[in-house]
Short mmCIF file of C-alpha atoms in Angstrom, two decimals:
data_model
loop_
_atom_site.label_atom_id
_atom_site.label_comp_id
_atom_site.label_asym_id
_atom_site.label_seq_id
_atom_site.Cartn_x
_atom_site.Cartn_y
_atom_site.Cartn_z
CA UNK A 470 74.20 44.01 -86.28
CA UNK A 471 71.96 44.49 -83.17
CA UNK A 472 69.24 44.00 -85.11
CA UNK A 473 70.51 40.55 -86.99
CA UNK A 474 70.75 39.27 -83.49
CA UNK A 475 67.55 39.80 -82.25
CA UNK A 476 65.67 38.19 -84.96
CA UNK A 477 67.64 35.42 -84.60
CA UNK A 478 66.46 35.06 -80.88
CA UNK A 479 62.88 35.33 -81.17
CA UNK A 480 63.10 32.67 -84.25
CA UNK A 481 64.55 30.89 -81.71
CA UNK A 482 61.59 31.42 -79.23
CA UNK A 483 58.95 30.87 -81.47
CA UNK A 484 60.61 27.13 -82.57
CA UNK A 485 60.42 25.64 -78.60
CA UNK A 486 56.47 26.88 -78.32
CA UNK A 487 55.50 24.98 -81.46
CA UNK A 488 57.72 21.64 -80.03
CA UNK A 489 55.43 21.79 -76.86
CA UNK A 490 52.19 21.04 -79.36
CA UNK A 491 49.68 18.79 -78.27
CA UNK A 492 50.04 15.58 -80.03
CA UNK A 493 46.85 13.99 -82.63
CA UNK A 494 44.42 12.29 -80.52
CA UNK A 495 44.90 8.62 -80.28
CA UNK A 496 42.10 6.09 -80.68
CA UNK A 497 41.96 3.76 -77.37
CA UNK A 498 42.54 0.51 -77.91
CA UNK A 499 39.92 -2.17 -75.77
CA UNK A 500 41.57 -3.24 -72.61
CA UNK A 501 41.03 -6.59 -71.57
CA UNK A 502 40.40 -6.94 -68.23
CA UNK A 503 40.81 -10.69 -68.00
CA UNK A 504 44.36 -10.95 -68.64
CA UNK A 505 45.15 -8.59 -65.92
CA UNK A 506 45.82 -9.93 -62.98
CA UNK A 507 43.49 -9.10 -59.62
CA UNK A 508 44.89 -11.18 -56.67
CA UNK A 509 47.50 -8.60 -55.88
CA UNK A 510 47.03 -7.56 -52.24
CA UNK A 511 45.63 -4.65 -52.69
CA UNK A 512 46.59 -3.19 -48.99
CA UNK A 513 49.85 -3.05 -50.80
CA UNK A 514 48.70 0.35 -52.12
CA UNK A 515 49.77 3.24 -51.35
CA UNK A 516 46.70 5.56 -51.31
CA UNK A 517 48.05 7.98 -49.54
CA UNK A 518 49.18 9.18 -52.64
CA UNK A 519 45.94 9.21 -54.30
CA UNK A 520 44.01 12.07 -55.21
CA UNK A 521 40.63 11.89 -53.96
CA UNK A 522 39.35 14.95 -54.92
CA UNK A 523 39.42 14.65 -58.61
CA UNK A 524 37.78 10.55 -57.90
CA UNK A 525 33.64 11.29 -59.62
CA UNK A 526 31.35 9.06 -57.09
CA UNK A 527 28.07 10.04 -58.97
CA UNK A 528 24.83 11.41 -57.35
CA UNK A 529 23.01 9.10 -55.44
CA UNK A 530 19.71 10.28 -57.25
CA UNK A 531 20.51 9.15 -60.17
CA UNK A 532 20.36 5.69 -58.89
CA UNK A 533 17.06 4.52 -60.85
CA UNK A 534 15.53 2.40 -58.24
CA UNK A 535 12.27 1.25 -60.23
CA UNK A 536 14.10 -0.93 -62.08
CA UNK A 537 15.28 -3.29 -58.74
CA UNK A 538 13.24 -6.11 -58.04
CA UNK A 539 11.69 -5.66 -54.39
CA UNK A 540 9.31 -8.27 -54.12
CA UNK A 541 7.40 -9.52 -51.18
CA UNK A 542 9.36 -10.85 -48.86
CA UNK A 543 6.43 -13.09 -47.05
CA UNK A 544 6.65 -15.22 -49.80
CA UNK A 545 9.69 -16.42 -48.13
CA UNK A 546 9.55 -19.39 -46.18
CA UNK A 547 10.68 -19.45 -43.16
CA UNK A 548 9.70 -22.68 -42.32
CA UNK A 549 12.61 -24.94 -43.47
CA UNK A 550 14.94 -22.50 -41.75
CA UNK A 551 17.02 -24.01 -39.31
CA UNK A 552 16.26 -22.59 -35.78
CA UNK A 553 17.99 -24.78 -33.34
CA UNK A 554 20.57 -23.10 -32.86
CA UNK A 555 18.87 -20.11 -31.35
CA UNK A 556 17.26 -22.62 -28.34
CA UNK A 557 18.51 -22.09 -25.09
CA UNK A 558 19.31 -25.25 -22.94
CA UNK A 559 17.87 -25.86 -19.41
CA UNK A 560 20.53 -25.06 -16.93
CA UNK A 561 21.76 -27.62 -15.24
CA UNK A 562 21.05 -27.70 -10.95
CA UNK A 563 24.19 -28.57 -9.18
CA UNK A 564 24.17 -30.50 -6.14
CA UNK A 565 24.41 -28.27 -2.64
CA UNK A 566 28.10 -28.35 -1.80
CA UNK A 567 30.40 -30.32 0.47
CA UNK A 568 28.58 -30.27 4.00
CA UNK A 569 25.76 -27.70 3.47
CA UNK A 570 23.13 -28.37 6.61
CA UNK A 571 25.88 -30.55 8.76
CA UNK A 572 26.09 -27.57 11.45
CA UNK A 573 24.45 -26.19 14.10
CA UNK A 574 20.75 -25.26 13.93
CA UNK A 575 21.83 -22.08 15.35
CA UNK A 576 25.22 -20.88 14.65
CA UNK A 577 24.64 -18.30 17.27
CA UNK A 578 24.38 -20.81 20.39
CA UNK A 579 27.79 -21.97 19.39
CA UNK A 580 29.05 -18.88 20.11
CA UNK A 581 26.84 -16.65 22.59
CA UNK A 582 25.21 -19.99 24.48
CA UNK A 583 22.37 -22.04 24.31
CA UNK A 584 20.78 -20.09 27.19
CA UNK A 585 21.49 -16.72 26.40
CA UNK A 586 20.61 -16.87 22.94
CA UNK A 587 16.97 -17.88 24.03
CA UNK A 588 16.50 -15.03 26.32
CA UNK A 589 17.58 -12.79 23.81
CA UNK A 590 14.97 -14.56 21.02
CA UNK A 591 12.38 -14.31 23.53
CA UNK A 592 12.90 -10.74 24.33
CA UNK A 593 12.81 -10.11 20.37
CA UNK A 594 9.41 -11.54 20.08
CA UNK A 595 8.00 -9.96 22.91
CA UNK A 596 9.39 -6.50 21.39
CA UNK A 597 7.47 -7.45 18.37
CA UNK A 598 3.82 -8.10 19.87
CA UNK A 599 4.22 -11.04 22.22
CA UNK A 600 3.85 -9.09 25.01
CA UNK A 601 0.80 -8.76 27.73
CA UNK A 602 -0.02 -5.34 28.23
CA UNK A 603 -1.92 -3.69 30.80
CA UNK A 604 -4.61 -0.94 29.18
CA UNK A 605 -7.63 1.33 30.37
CA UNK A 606 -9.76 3.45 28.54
CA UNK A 607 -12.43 5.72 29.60
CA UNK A 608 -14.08 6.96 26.41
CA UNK A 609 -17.03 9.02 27.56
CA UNK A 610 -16.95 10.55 31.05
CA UNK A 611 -19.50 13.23 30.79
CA UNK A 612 -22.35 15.38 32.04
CA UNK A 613 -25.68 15.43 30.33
CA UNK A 614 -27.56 18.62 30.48
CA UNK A 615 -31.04 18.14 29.43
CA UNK A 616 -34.68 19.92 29.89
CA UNK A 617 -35.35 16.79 32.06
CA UNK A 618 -32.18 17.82 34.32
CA UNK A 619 -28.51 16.84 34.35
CA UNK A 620 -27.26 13.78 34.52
CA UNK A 621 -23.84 12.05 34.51
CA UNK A 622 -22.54 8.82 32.35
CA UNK A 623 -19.58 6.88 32.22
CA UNK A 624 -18.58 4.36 29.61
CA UNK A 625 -14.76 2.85 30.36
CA UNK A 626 -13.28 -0.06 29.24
CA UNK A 627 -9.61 -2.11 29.64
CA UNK A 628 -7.98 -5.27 28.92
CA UNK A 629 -4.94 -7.36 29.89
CA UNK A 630 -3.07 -9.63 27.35
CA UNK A 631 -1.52 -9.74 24.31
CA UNK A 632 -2.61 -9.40 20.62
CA UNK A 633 -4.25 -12.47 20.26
CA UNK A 634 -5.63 -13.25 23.83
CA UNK A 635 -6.71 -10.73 26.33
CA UNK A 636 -9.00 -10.32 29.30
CA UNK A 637 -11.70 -7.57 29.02
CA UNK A 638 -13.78 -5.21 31.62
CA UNK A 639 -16.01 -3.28 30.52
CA UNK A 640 -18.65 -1.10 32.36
CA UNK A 641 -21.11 1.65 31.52
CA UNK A 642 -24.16 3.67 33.71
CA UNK A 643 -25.89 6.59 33.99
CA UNK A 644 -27.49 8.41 36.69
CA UNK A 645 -29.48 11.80 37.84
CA UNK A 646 -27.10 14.44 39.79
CA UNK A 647 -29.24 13.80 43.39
CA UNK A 648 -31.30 10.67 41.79
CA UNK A 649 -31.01 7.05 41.72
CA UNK A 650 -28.45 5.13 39.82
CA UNK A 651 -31.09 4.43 36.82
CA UNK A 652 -28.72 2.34 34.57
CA UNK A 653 -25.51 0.12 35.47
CA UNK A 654 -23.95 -2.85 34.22
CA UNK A 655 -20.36 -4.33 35.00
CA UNK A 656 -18.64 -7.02 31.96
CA UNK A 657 -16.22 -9.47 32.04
CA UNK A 658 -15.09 -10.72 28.10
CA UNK A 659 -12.39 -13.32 27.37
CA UNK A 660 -11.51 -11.71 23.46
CA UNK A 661 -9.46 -14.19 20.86
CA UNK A 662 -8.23 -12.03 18.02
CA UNK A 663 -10.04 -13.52 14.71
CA UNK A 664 -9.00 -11.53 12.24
CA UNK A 665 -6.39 -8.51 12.06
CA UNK A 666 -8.50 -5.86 13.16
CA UNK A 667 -11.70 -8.08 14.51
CA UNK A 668 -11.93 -9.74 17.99
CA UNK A 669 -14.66 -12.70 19.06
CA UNK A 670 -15.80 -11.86 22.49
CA UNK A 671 -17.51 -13.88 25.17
CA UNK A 672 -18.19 -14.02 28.86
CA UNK A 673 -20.70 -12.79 31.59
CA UNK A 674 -22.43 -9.21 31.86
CA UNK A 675 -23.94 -8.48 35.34
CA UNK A 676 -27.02 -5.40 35.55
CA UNK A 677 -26.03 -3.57 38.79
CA UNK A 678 -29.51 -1.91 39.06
CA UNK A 679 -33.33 -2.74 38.86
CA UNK A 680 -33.76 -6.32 38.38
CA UNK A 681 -29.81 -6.99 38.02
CA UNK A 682 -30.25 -9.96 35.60
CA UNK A 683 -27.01 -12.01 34.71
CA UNK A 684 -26.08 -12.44 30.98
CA UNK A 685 -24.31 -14.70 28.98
CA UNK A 686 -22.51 -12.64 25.68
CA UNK A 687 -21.38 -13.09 22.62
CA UNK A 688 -19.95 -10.49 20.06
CA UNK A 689 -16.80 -9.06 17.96
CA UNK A 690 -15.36 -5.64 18.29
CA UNK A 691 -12.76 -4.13 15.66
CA UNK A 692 -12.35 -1.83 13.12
CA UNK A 693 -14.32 -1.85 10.08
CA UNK A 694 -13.51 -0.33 6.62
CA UNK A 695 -13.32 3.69 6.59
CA UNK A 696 -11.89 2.69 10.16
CA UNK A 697 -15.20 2.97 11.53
CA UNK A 698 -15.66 1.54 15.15
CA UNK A 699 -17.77 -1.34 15.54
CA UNK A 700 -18.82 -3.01 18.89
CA UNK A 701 -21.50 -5.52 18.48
CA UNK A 702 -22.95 -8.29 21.34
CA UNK A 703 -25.63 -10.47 21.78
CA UNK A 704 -26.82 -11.30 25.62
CA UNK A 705 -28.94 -14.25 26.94
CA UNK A 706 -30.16 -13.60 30.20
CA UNK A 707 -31.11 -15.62 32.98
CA UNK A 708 -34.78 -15.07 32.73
CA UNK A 709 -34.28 -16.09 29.25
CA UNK A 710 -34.72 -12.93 27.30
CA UNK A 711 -32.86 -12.00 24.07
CA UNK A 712 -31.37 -8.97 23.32
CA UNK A 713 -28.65 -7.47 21.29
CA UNK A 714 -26.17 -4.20 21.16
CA UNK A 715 -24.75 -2.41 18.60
CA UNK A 716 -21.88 0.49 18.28
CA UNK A 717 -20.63 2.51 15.74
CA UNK A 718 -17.96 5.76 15.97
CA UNK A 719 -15.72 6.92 13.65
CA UNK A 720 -12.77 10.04 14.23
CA UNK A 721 -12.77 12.71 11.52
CA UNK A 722 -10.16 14.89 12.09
CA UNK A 723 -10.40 18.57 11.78
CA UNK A 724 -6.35 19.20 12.58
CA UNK A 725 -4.08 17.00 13.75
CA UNK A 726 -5.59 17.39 17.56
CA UNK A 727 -9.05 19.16 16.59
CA UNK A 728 -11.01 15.59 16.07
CA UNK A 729 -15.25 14.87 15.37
CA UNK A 730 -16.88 11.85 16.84
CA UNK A 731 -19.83 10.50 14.82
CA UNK A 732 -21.75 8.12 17.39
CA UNK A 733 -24.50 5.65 17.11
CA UNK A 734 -25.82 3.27 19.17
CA UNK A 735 -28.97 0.61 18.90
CA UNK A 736 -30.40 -1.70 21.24
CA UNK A 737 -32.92 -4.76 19.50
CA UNK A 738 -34.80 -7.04 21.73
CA UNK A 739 -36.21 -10.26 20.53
CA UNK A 740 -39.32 -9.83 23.42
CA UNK A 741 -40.64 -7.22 25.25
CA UNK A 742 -39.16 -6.71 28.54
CA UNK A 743 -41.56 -3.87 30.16
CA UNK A 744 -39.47 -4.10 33.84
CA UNK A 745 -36.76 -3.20 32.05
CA UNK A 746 -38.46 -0.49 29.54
CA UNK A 747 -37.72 -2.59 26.56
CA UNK A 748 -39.68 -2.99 23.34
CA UNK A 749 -39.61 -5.64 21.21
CA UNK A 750 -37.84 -4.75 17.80
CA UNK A 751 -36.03 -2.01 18.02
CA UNK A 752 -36.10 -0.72 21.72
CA UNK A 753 -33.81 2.20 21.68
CA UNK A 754 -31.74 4.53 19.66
CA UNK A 755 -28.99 7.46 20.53
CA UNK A 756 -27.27 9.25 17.57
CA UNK A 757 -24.72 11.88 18.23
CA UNK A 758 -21.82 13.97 17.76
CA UNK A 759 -18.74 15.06 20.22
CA UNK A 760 -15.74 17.34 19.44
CA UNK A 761 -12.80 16.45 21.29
CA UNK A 762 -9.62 18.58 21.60
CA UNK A 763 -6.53 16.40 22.47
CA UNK A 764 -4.53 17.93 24.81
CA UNK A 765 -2.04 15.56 25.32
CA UNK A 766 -2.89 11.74 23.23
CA UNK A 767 -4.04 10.64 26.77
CA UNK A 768 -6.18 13.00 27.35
CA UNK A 769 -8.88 14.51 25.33
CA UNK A 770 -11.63 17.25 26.85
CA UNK A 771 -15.19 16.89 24.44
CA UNK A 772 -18.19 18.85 23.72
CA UNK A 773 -21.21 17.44 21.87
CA UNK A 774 -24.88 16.61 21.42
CA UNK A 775 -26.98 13.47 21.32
CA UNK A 776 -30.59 12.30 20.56
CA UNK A 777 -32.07 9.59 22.04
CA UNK A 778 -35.11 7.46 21.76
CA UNK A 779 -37.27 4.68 23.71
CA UNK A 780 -39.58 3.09 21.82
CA UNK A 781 -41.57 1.12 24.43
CA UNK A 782 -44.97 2.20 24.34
CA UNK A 783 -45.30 6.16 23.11
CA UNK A 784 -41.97 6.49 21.61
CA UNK A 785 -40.19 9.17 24.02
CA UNK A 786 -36.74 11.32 23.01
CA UNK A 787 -34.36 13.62 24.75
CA UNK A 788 -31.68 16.16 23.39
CA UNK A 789 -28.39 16.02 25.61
CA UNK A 790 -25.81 18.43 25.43
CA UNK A 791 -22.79 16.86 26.80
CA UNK A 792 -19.64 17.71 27.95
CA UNK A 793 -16.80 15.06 29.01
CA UNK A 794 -13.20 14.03 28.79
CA UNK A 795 -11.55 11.11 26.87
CA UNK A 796 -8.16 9.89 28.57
CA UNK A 797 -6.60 6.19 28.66
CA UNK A 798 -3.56 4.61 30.17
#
């Protein structure tokens, strides 16, 4: 009986397999695509419930690109393009507004005062280089040791104005210790700036020693390029000779207070002048070198040598070793 029953159950078994047999392949009938109907809004889609994984997007390599056309693209012409619209238009310049210029030429008089408002604009450009200023220089003060003997020199200078217009003195000499004053001359130089760094000088030069000729002068002093120095004249005297100066220095610095002075000097006559010991041409030369230690700005103690030279006649030279002090005020 037992076994009746389970034969009966695995006939059963084996009948709902065979129903679950997959069914003779179909032949696909053509869709056509031109009955169906595409306008449906296709955000109405629910792809949420899609299954992206099993979508086949090919490999972009198989992409057979030789057979696109990518011709030349110059042979397009750009010329009956429309380009108009890409010009800007001028901007139009509105008028200044409602009473622009209708007030005061200075808004600050309205307020402060005519009167104080124009000291205070005066005081701002004398701040600024209008002032006059009161200045004195004495830039070689030395003694001159030589096999001839020592001797003493002074070269000083000062001015009064401002930075356009000033008032010069200027005086330089030279003398034996227990000698005669050989050399002396005193200078008085309206200057008229011409230039940012260049003045035009003129005025009267008076010799205080020998035949102590008056000169008229003429010259510019300022700073040349590589701030070099330059102090130039021209002087007509009253017994009608012609002669002319010129000076060049420069400042190296060593350290900031450690400085070396370059120095030339040359004096050209157009004449002979034997009473004075001048040659004609070039009638005498110094070249030398000072090192100055600046112990304050105003005041500078100097060491140094110089060569000199007269040309008048046999030409004569002398070797001075110097030593002086720079100060100004």
């Amino acid at each position: 009986m037992n076994l009746t029953l389970a034969l009966l159950l695995a006939l059963q078994q084996h009948q709902g397999h065979a129903a679950h047999a997959q069914p003779e392949p179909v032949e696909e009938e053509a869709v056509d695509h031109s009955e169906m109907d595409h306008g449906e809004d296709h955000q109405q889609m629910d792809h949420g419930q899609m299954n992206h994984d099993q979508m086949i997007h090919g490999d972009p390599e198989e992409v057979d690109h030789s057979t696109m056309d990518h011709g030349d693209h110059q042979e397009m012409d750009h010329s009956q393009m429309d380009h108009s619209a890409h010009q800007q238009h001028d901007i139009p310049i509105a008028p200044p507004p409602h009473g622009a210029g209708s007030g005061p030429a200075r808004a600050a008089d309205e307020i402060w005062g005519a009167e104080a408002m124009a000291k205070s604009r005066a005081d701002l450009k004398e701040q600024h280089g209008g002032q006059e200023i009161l200045w004195f220089q004495a830039d070689r003060a030395e003694i001159r040791i030589a096999n001839e003997g020592e001797a003493y020199l002074w070269d000083v200078q000062g001015y009064y104005g401002g930075d356009i217009d000033k008032f010069w003195v200027e005086s330089e000499g030279e003398g034996e210790f227990g000698g005669e004053l050989e050399d002396a001359s005193i200078e008085g130089l309206w200057a008229h700036a011409i230039g940012p760094f260049w003045d035009l000088q003129t005025g009267i030069r008076q010799d205080l020693t020998g035949e102590r000729r008056t000169y008229a002068t003429i010259g510019v002093q300022g700073l040349a390029p590589y701030l070099f120095e330059i102090d130039a004249a021209a002087y007509l005297s009253n017994e009608g000779d012609l002669t002319a100066e010129i000076e060049a220095e420069v400042d190296q610095l060593i350290t900031n207070r450690l400085i070396l002075q370059p120095r030339a000097e040359i004096v050209l006559a157009a004449q002979d002048v034997p009473e004075l010991g001048i040659a004609a041409g070039l009638a005498k030369a110094e070249i030398g070198v000072r090192l100055r230690y600046e112990i304050a700005r105003e005041f500078a103690p100097y060491v140094g040598i110089e060569q000199e030279w007269a040309f008048l006649g046999d030409t004569q030279s002398r070797t001075n070793f110097v030593a002086g002090v720079k100060f100004w005020f």
